[in-house]
Amino acid sequence: MKLGLTILIVAISIAAFSCRSKETATGPSESYSSTSMSTSTSSGTNRLLPRAIIYKTNGDFDNFVPVTLSEDKHTIISYPAPSDITPSQKPIKLTDGYLLDRRGINTNTAFTRYTYTEYASLKSAPSIDELKAAMMPEAKVTRIVMLPMTLNEAINDTAKCNSLINAGLNGCKIILQ
């Protein structure tokens, strides 16, 4: 009986530790990862949900597919599969030139010349070399702000997002200025 109990305790311990996420530094997102979650208590349970991020660019690039570059901005480290690109991935236009992020914009974001429609229609993802050739070096993220609400709350209440922007983003965390 003691052997069975010992095995059960070991099995539960292994299961608990194997469920821990790997903790690694991910570059730009670590500057706001510790505060980029919001607690939700729907259905009586607490869970962490991503905070809404709004951003500005130095031009009209909201229809172009973003990719993520390394810290030195020389290597593409993340890009979507064409099947990941849907109309629900495009940013939502807000007031004063802000866009509500739905793709994971950060300080190492670059934009490609692929529109969302073009990219979604591809049979397979472009090669890294093709993506590099399609990057628009002039397209820059110029401001990133974390809102005090979840992404779903922001999507469902863009008027509240616009109100925060119009009020000077009080209570919001500026990630990139």
PDB file of C-alpha atoms in Angstrom:
ATOM      1  CA  MET A   1       0.000   0.000   0.000  1.00  0.00           C
ATOM      2  CA  LYS A   2       2.811   2.447   0.852  1.00  0.00           C
ATOM      3  CA  LEU A   3       4.500   1.663  -2.487  1.00  0.00           C
ATOM      4  CA  GLY A   4       1.286   2.481  -4.357  1.00  0.00           C
ATOM      5  CA  LEU A   5       0.900   5.767  -2.493  1.00  0.00           C
ATOM      6  CA  THR A   6       4.529   6.676  -3.175  1.00  0.00           C
ATOM      7  CA  ILE A   7       4.096   5.947  -6.892  1.00  0.00           C
ATOM      8  CA  LEU A   8       0.923   8.066  -6.973  1.00  0.00           C
ATOM      9  CA  ILE A   9       2.673  11.014  -5.288  1.00  0.00           C
ATOM     10  CA  VAL A  10       5.632  10.761  -7.690  1.00  0.00           C
ATOM     11  CA  ALA A  11       3.292  10.572 -10.695  1.00  0.00           C
ATOM     12  CA  ILE A  12       1.350  13.644  -9.560  1.00  0.00           C
ATOM     13  CA  SER A  13       4.589  15.551  -8.926  1.00  0.00           C
ATOM     14  CA  ILE A  14       5.927  14.683 -12.366  1.00  0.00           C
ATOM     15  CA  ALA A  15       2.658  15.711 -13.988  1.00  0.00           C
ATOM     16  CA  ALA A  16       2.597  19.010 -12.111  1.00  0.00           C
ATOM     17  CA  PHE A  17       6.161  19.941 -13.044  1.00  0.00           C
ATOM     18  CA  SER A  18       5.806  18.805 -16.648  1.00  0.00           C
ATOM     19  CA  CYS A  19       2.905  21.234 -17.119  1.00  0.00           C
ATOM     20  CA  ARG A  20       5.058  24.248 -16.285  1.00  0.00           C
ATOM     21  CA  SER A  21       5.745  26.351 -19.315  1.00  0.00           C
ATOM     22  CA  LYS A  22       9.328  26.817 -20.366  1.00  0.00           C
ATOM     23  CA  GLU A  23      10.524  30.179 -19.106  1.00  0.00           C
ATOM     24  CA  THR A  24      12.818  31.810 -21.626  1.00  0.00           C
ATOM     25  CA  ALA A  25      13.503  35.381 -22.551  1.00  0.00           C
ATOM     26  CA  THR A  26      11.788  36.256 -25.785  1.00  0.00           C
ATOM     27  CA  GLY A  27      13.236  39.635 -26.504  1.00  0.00           C
ATOM     28  CA  PRO A  28      10.897  42.559 -27.026  1.00  0.00           C
ATOM     29  CA  SER A  29       7.852  41.046 -25.407  1.00  0.00           C
ATOM     30  CA  GLU A  30       9.626  40.514 -22.112  1.00  0.00           C
ATOM     31  CA  SER A  31       9.463  44.252 -21.543  1.00  0.00           C
ATOM     32  CA  TYR A  32       5.716  43.960 -21.123  1.00  0.00           C
ATOM     33  CA  SER A  33       5.087  40.254 -20.597  1.00  0.00           C
ATOM     34  CA  SER A  34       4.797  40.488 -16.815  1.00  0.00           C
ATOM     35  CA  THR A  35       1.967  42.993 -17.088  1.00  0.00           C
ATOM     36  CA  SER A  36       0.428  41.866 -20.352  1.00  0.00           C
ATOM     37  CA  MET A  37      -2.107  39.599 -18.706  1.00  0.00           C
ATOM     38  CA  SER A  38      -5.429  40.414 -17.122  1.00  0.00           C
ATOM     39  CA  THR A  39      -7.430  38.280 -14.715  1.00  0.00           C
ATOM     40  CA  SER A  40     -10.863  37.150 -15.799  1.00  0.00           C
ATOM     41  CA  THR A  41     -13.372  35.625 -13.416  1.00  0.00           C
ATOM     42  CA  SER A  42     -16.042  34.426 -15.819  1.00  0.00           C
ATOM     43  CA  SER A  43     -17.753  31.216 -14.688  1.00  0.00           C
ATOM     44  CA  GLY A  44     -16.215  31.657 -11.242  1.00  0.00           C
ATOM     45  CA  THR A  45     -12.701  30.707 -12.373  1.00  0.00           C
ATOM     46  CA  ASN A  46      -9.634  32.902 -12.476  1.00  0.00           C
ATOM     47  CA  ARG A  47      -7.573  32.796 -15.629  1.00  0.00           C
ATOM     48  CA  LEU A  48      -5.067  35.086 -17.253  1.00  0.00           C
ATOM     49  CA  LEU A  49      -5.959  36.623 -20.602  1.00  0.00           C
ATOM     50  CA  PRO A  50      -3.732  38.730 -22.868  1.00  0.00           C
ATOM     51  CA  ARG A  51      -4.060  42.481 -22.591  1.00  0.00           C
ATOM     52  CA  ALA A  52      -5.044  44.502 -25.624  1.00  0.00           C
ATOM     53  CA  ILE A  53      -2.231  46.228 -27.483  1.00  0.00           C
ATOM     54  CA  ILE A  54      -2.690  49.238 -29.728  1.00  0.00           C
ATOM     55  CA  TYR A  55      -0.029  50.659 -31.973  1.00  0.00           C
ATOM     56  CA  LYS A  56       0.791  53.272 -34.579  1.00  0.00           C
ATOM     57  CA  THR A  57       2.946  53.042 -37.671  1.00  0.00           C
ATOM     58  CA  ASN A  58       4.667  55.697 -39.742  1.00  0.00           C
ATOM     59  CA  GLY A  59       2.315  55.065 -42.669  1.00  0.00           C
ATOM     60  CA  ASP A  60      -0.747  53.178 -43.850  1.00  0.00           C
ATOM     61  CA  PHE A  61       0.481  49.593 -43.336  1.00  0.00           C
ATOM     62  CA  ASP A  62      -2.548  48.018 -41.644  1.00  0.00           C
ATOM     63  CA  ASN A  63      -3.339  45.815 -44.669  1.00  0.00           C
ATOM     64  CA  PHE A  64       0.150  44.263 -44.819  1.00  0.00           C
ATOM     65  CA  VAL A  65       1.238  41.049 -43.096  1.00  0.00           C
ATOM     66  CA  PRO A  66       3.731  41.593 -40.258  1.00  0.00           C
ATOM     67  CA  VAL A  67       6.648  39.346 -39.338  1.00  0.00           C
ATOM     68  CA  THR A  68       8.834  39.363 -36.234  1.00  0.00           C
ATOM     69  CA  LEU A  69      12.550  40.051 -36.458  1.00  0.00           C
ATOM     70  CA  SER A  70      15.377  39.164 -34.090  1.00  0.00           C
ATOM     71  CA  GLU A  71      16.683  41.798 -31.661  1.00  0.00           C
ATOM     72  CA  ASP A  72      19.304  42.901 -34.220  1.00  0.00           C
ATOM     73  CA  LYS A  73      16.521  43.102 -36.830  1.00  0.00           C
ATOM     74  CA  HIS A  74      18.474  40.991 -39.332  1.00  0.00           C
ATOM     75  CA  THR A  75      16.706  37.638 -39.009  1.00  0.00           C
ATOM     76  CA  ILE A  76      13.043  36.763 -39.371  1.00  0.00           C
ATOM     77  CA  ILE A  77      12.205  34.706 -36.300  1.00  0.00           C
ATOM     78  CA  SER A  78       8.440  34.416 -36.676  1.00  0.00           C
ATOM     79  CA  TYR A  79       5.954  34.587 -39.516  1.00  0.00           C
ATOM     80  CA  PRO A  80       2.466  33.215 -40.089  1.00  0.00           C
ATOM     81  CA  ALA A  81       1.382  30.332 -42.244  1.00  0.00           C
ATOM     82  CA  PRO A  82      -1.035  31.430 -44.972  1.00  0.00           C
ATOM     83  CA  SER A  83      -3.736  29.374 -43.251  1.00  0.00           C
ATOM     84  CA  ASP A  84      -3.240  31.515 -40.112  1.00  0.00           C
ATOM     85  CA  ILE A  85      -4.228  34.661 -41.964  1.00  0.00           C
ATOM     86  CA  THR A  86      -7.933  35.401 -41.822  1.00  0.00           C
ATOM     87  CA  PRO A  87      -9.941  38.623 -41.882  1.00  0.00           C
ATOM     88  CA  SER A  88     -10.084  38.398 -38.075  1.00  0.00           C
ATOM     89  CA  GLN A  89      -6.284  38.815 -37.950  1.00  0.00           C
ATOM     90  CA  LYS A  90      -6.214  42.285 -39.497  1.00  0.00           C
ATOM     91  CA  PRO A  91      -5.813  45.147 -37.045  1.00  0.00           C
ATOM     92  CA  ILE A  92      -8.871  47.203 -36.190  1.00  0.00           C
ATOM     93  CA  LYS A  93      -8.638  50.901 -36.998  1.00  0.00           C
ATOM     94  CA  LEU A  94      -9.152  53.172 -34.027  1.00  0.00           C
ATOM     95  CA  THR A  95      -9.082  56.928 -33.564  1.00  0.00           C
ATOM     96  CA  ASP A  96      -5.969  59.111 -33.975  1.00  0.00           C
ATOM     97  CA  GLY A  97      -4.199  56.596 -36.247  1.00  0.00           C
ATOM     98  CA  TYR A  98      -4.077  53.795 -33.667  1.00  0.00           C
ATOM     99  CA  LEU A  99      -4.616  50.168 -34.622  1.00  0.00           C
ATOM    100  CA  LEU A 100      -5.824  47.389 -32.312  1.00  0.00           C
ATOM    101  CA  ASP A 101      -3.340  44.549 -32.675  1.00  0.00           C
ATOM    102  CA  ARG A 102      -4.601  41.047 -33.464  1.00  0.00           C
ATOM    103  CA  ARG A 103      -1.309  39.533 -34.787  1.00  0.00           C
ATOM    104  CA  GLY A 104       1.316  40.122 -32.076  1.00  0.00           C
ATOM    105  CA  ILE A 105       2.912  43.447 -32.949  1.00  0.00           C
ATOM    106  CA  ASN A 106       6.021  44.312 -30.920  1.00  0.00           C
ATOM    107  CA  THR A 107       9.145  46.453 -31.130  1.00  0.00           C
ATOM    108  CA  ASN A 108      10.731  44.004 -33.596  1.00  0.00           C
ATOM    109  CA  THR A 109       7.845  43.911 -36.046  1.00  0.00           C
ATOM    110  CA  ALA A 110       8.458  44.430 -39.749  1.00  0.00           C
ATOM    111  CA  PHE A 111       5.846  44.577 -42.484  1.00  0.00           C
ATOM    112  CA  THR A 112       5.912  42.684 -45.750  1.00  0.00           C
ATOM    113  CA  ARG A 113       4.476  43.780 -49.086  1.00  0.00           C
ATOM    114  CA  TYR A 114       2.022  40.876 -48.870  1.00  0.00           C
ATOM    115  CA  THR A 115      -1.522  42.034 -48.198  1.00  0.00           C
ATOM    116  CA  TYR A 116      -3.621  39.855 -45.919  1.00  0.00           C
ATOM    117  CA  THR A 117      -5.688  38.700 -48.907  1.00  0.00           C
ATOM    118  CA  GLU A 118      -2.635  37.859 -51.041  1.00  0.00           C
ATOM    119  CA  TYR A 119      -0.877  36.025 -48.227  1.00  0.00           C
ATOM    120  CA  ALA A 120      -3.959  34.015 -47.234  1.00  0.00           C
ATOM    121  CA  SER A 121      -4.325  32.800 -50.825  1.00  0.00           C
ATOM    122  CA  LEU A 122      -0.795  31.340 -50.967  1.00  0.00           C
ATOM    123  CA  LYS A 123      -0.582  27.530 -51.047  1.00  0.00           C
ATOM    124  CA  SER A 124       2.434  27.592 -48.701  1.00  0.00           C
ATOM    125  CA  ALA A 125       4.410  30.146 -46.761  1.00  0.00           C
ATOM    126  CA  PRO A 126       7.067  32.081 -48.657  1.00  0.00           C
ATOM    127  CA  SER A 127      10.671  31.139 -47.971  1.00  0.00           C
ATOM    128  CA  ILE A 128      12.666  33.267 -45.546  1.00  0.00           C
ATOM    129  CA  ASP A 129      14.490  34.800 -48.523  1.00  0.00           C
ATOM    130  CA  GLU A 130      11.166  35.650 -50.194  1.00  0.00           C
ATOM    131  CA  LEU A 131       9.882  37.200 -46.965  1.00  0.00           C
ATOM    132  CA  LYS A 132      13.087  39.238 -46.568  1.00  0.00           C
ATOM    133  CA  ALA A 133      12.753  40.479 -50.155  1.00  0.00           C
ATOM    134  CA  ALA A 134       9.125  41.432 -49.462  1.00  0.00           C
ATOM    135  CA  MET A 135       9.897  43.449 -46.335  1.00  0.00           C
ATOM    136  CA  MET A 136       9.214  47.178 -46.478  1.00  0.00           C
ATOM    137  CA  PRO A 137      12.156  48.826 -44.697  1.00  0.00           C
ATOM    138  CA  GLU A 138      10.305  52.133 -44.580  1.00  0.00           C
ATOM    139  CA  ALA A 139       7.376  50.626 -42.608  1.00  0.00           C
ATOM    140  CA  LYS A 140       7.929  51.081 -38.874  1.00  0.00           C
ATOM    141  CA  VAL A 141       5.944  50.625 -35.697  1.00  0.00           C
ATOM    142  CA  THR A 142       6.277  53.993 -33.984  1.00  0.00           C
ATOM    143  CA  ARG A 143       4.209  53.541 -30.836  1.00  0.00           C
ATOM    144  CA  ILE A 144       2.923  50.594 -28.787  1.00  0.00           C
ATOM    145  CA  VAL A 145       0.504  50.938 -25.865  1.00  0.00           C
ATOM    146  CA  MET A 146      -0.968  48.264 -23.587  1.00  0.00           C
ATOM    147  CA  LEU A 147      -4.586  48.929 -22.658  1.00  0.00           C
ATOM    148  CA  PRO A 148      -6.103  48.064 -19.259  1.00  0.00           C
ATOM    149  CA  MET A 149      -8.468  45.502 -20.827  1.00  0.00           C
ATOM    150  CA  THR A 150      -8.262  42.161 -22.563  1.00  0.00           C
ATOM    151  CA  LEU A 151      -8.077  41.823 -26.313  1.00  0.00           C
ATOM    152  CA  ASN A 152     -11.623  40.440 -26.454  1.00  0.00           C
ATOM    153  CA  GLU A 153     -12.925  43.349 -24.394  1.00  0.00           C
ATOM    154  CA  ALA A 154     -11.193  45.786 -26.750  1.00  0.00           C
ATOM    155  CA  ILE A 155     -12.550  44.047 -29.867  1.00  0.00           C
ATOM    156  CA  ASN A 156     -16.054  44.098 -28.418  1.00  0.00           C
ATOM    157  CA  ASP A 157     -15.844  47.721 -27.257  1.00  0.00           C
ATOM    158  CA  THR A 158     -13.740  49.772 -29.663  1.00  0.00           C
ATOM    159  CA  ALA A 159     -15.595  52.877 -28.409  1.00  0.00           C
ATOM    160  CA  LYS A 160     -13.922  52.332 -25.025  1.00  0.00           C
ATOM    161  CA  CYS A 161     -10.537  52.037 -26.759  1.00  0.00           C
ATOM    162  CA  ASN A 162     -11.179  55.284 -28.600  1.00  0.00           C
ATOM    163  CA  SER A 163     -12.270  56.930 -25.354  1.00  0.00           C
ATOM    164  CA  LEU A 164      -8.966  55.912 -23.703  1.00  0.00           C
ATOM    165  CA  ILE A 165      -7.037  57.317 -26.673  1.00  0.00           C
ATOM    166  CA  ASN A 166      -9.018  60.577 -26.612  1.00  0.00           C
ATOM    167  CA  ALA A 167      -8.395  60.883 -22.844  1.00  0.00           C
ATOM    168  CA  GLY A 168      -4.624  60.724 -23.368  1.00  0.00           C
ATOM    169  CA  LEU A 169      -4.217  57.001 -22.622  1.00  0.00           C
ATOM    170  CA  ASN A 170      -4.406  57.524 -18.858  1.00  0.00           C
ATOM    171  CA  GLY A 171      -4.019  54.198 -17.049  1.00  0.00           C
ATOM    172  CA  CYS A 172      -2.328  52.607 -20.054  1.00  0.00           C
ATOM    173  CA  LYS A 173       1.232  51.348 -20.232  1.00  0.00           C
ATOM    174  CA  ILE A 174       3.394  52.869 -22.976  1.00  0.00           C
ATOM    175  CA  ILE A 175       5.636  50.133 -24.403  1.00  0.00           C
ATOM    176  CA  LEU A 176       7.188  52.090 -27.289  1.00  0.00           C
ATOM    177  CA  GLN A 177       7.098  55.853 -27.602  1.00  0.00           C
TER     178      GLN A 177
END
